[in-house]
Amino acid sequence: MTHSPWSIDAAIAVLEPLRAEPGPVLIALQAISGEFGYVPSEAVALIANTFNVSRADVHGVLTFYHDLRTTPALANEIKICVAEACQAVGSRDLEKVLKATYADQVCDAFCFGNCALGPAVMVNGKLIGRATPAMVAEEIK
Ligand code: FES
């Protein structure tokens, strides 16, 4: 998915149709994230002003949901499930190997609903069951 570079005018255009939505903060954050690939700090103030809520309210929602990024997306996003079922089949060991190779592109996640096929890894939005380092590398190619 390609994203637009951040611009205040483009952000205003994204937010304007949402003014009529009830409880629009999460919807606005998702819309900004969808347009730009992340939610820059400038967008927090813009959303607060647009919907007449405090910046703290916007920040609280933004930091609650792990899928909302505050920095531009990395080249690859590798999420590894570290919930109980995946840990029982080696997700922590796999995590160490992946972090050694892909460093900050790897982040923890908690259950993709794929528990029977752990360890589960999501690479750029694609779910991989019984994941191995080779399978992750193949998906990144
Ligand atoms: S515990 Fe890993 S997918 Fe559910």
PDB file of N, CA, C and O in Angstrom, residues 25 33 45-46 56 59 70 94 118 127:
ATOM      1  N   VAL A  25     -12.939  10.405  16.877  1.00  0.00           N
ATOM      2  CA  VAL A  25     -11.483  10.429  17.087  1.00  0.00           C
ATOM      3  C   VAL A  25     -10.810   9.186  16.515  1.00  0.00           C
ATOM      4  O   VAL A  25      -9.835   9.295  15.757  1.00  0.00           O
ATOM      5  N   SER A  33      -4.040   7.658   9.369  1.00  0.00           N
ATOM      6  CA  SER A  33      -3.098   6.549   9.224  1.00  0.00           C
ATOM      7  C   SER A  33      -3.220   5.899   7.847  1.00  0.00           C
ATOM      8  O   SER A  33      -2.214   5.564   7.222  1.00  0.00           O
ATOM      9  N   ALA A  45      -2.947  17.504  17.032  1.00  0.00           N
ATOM     10  CA  ALA A  45      -3.514  18.834  17.276  1.00  0.00           C
ATOM     11  C   ALA A  45      -4.632  19.139  16.283  1.00  0.00           C
ATOM     12  O   ALA A  45      -5.669  19.700  16.654  1.00  0.00           O
ATOM     13  N   LEU A  46      -4.422  18.757  15.033  1.00  0.00           N
ATOM     14  CA  LEU A  46      -5.442  19.008  14.009  1.00  0.00           C
ATOM     15  C   LEU A  46      -6.742  18.269  14.326  1.00  0.00           C
ATOM     16  O   LEU A  46      -7.836  18.830  14.226  1.00  0.00           O
ATOM     17  N   ALA A  56      -5.069  15.536  24.712  1.00  0.00           N
ATOM     18  CA  ALA A  56      -4.883  14.362  25.576  1.00  0.00           C
ATOM     19  C   ALA A  56      -5.853  13.249  25.179  1.00  0.00           C
ATOM     20  O   ALA A  56      -5.485  12.066  25.178  1.00  0.00           O
ATOM     21  N   HIS A  59      -4.458  11.803  21.970  1.00  0.00           N
ATOM     22  CA  HIS A  59      -3.228  11.065  22.285  1.00  0.00           C
ATOM     23  C   HIS A  59      -3.550   9.745  22.991  1.00  0.00           C
ATOM     24  O   HIS A  59      -2.933   8.717  22.715  1.00  0.00           O
ATOM     25  N   THR A  70       3.052   6.244  15.134  1.00  0.00           N
ATOM     26  CA  THR A  70       3.342   7.678  15.236  1.00  0.00           C
ATOM     27  C   THR A  70       4.590   8.047  14.442  1.00  0.00           C
ATOM     28  O   THR A  70       5.008   9.199  14.446  1.00  0.00           O
ATOM     29  N   LEU A  94      11.830 -17.877  18.126  1.00  0.00           N
ATOM     30  CA  LEU A  94      11.732 -17.326  16.773  1.00  0.00           C
ATOM     31  C   LEU A  94      11.901 -15.808  16.811  1.00  0.00           C
ATOM     32  O   LEU A  94      12.575 -15.229  15.947  1.00  0.00           O
ATOM     33  N   GLY A 118       0.672 -22.054  15.508  1.00  0.00           N
ATOM     34  CA  GLY A 118       1.777 -21.243  16.007  1.00  0.00           C
ATOM     35  C   GLY A 118       3.118 -21.882  15.736  1.00  0.00           C
ATOM     36  O   GLY A 118       3.175 -23.083  15.450  1.00  0.00           O
ATOM     37  N   LEU A 127      -0.536 -13.257   7.106  1.00  0.00           N
ATOM     38  CA  LEU A 127      -0.372 -14.162   8.234  1.00  0.00           C
ATOM     39  C   LEU A 127       0.345 -15.432   7.801  1.00  0.00           C
ATOM     40  O   LEU A 127      -0.006 -16.044   6.789  1.00  0.00           O
TER      41      LEU A 127
END
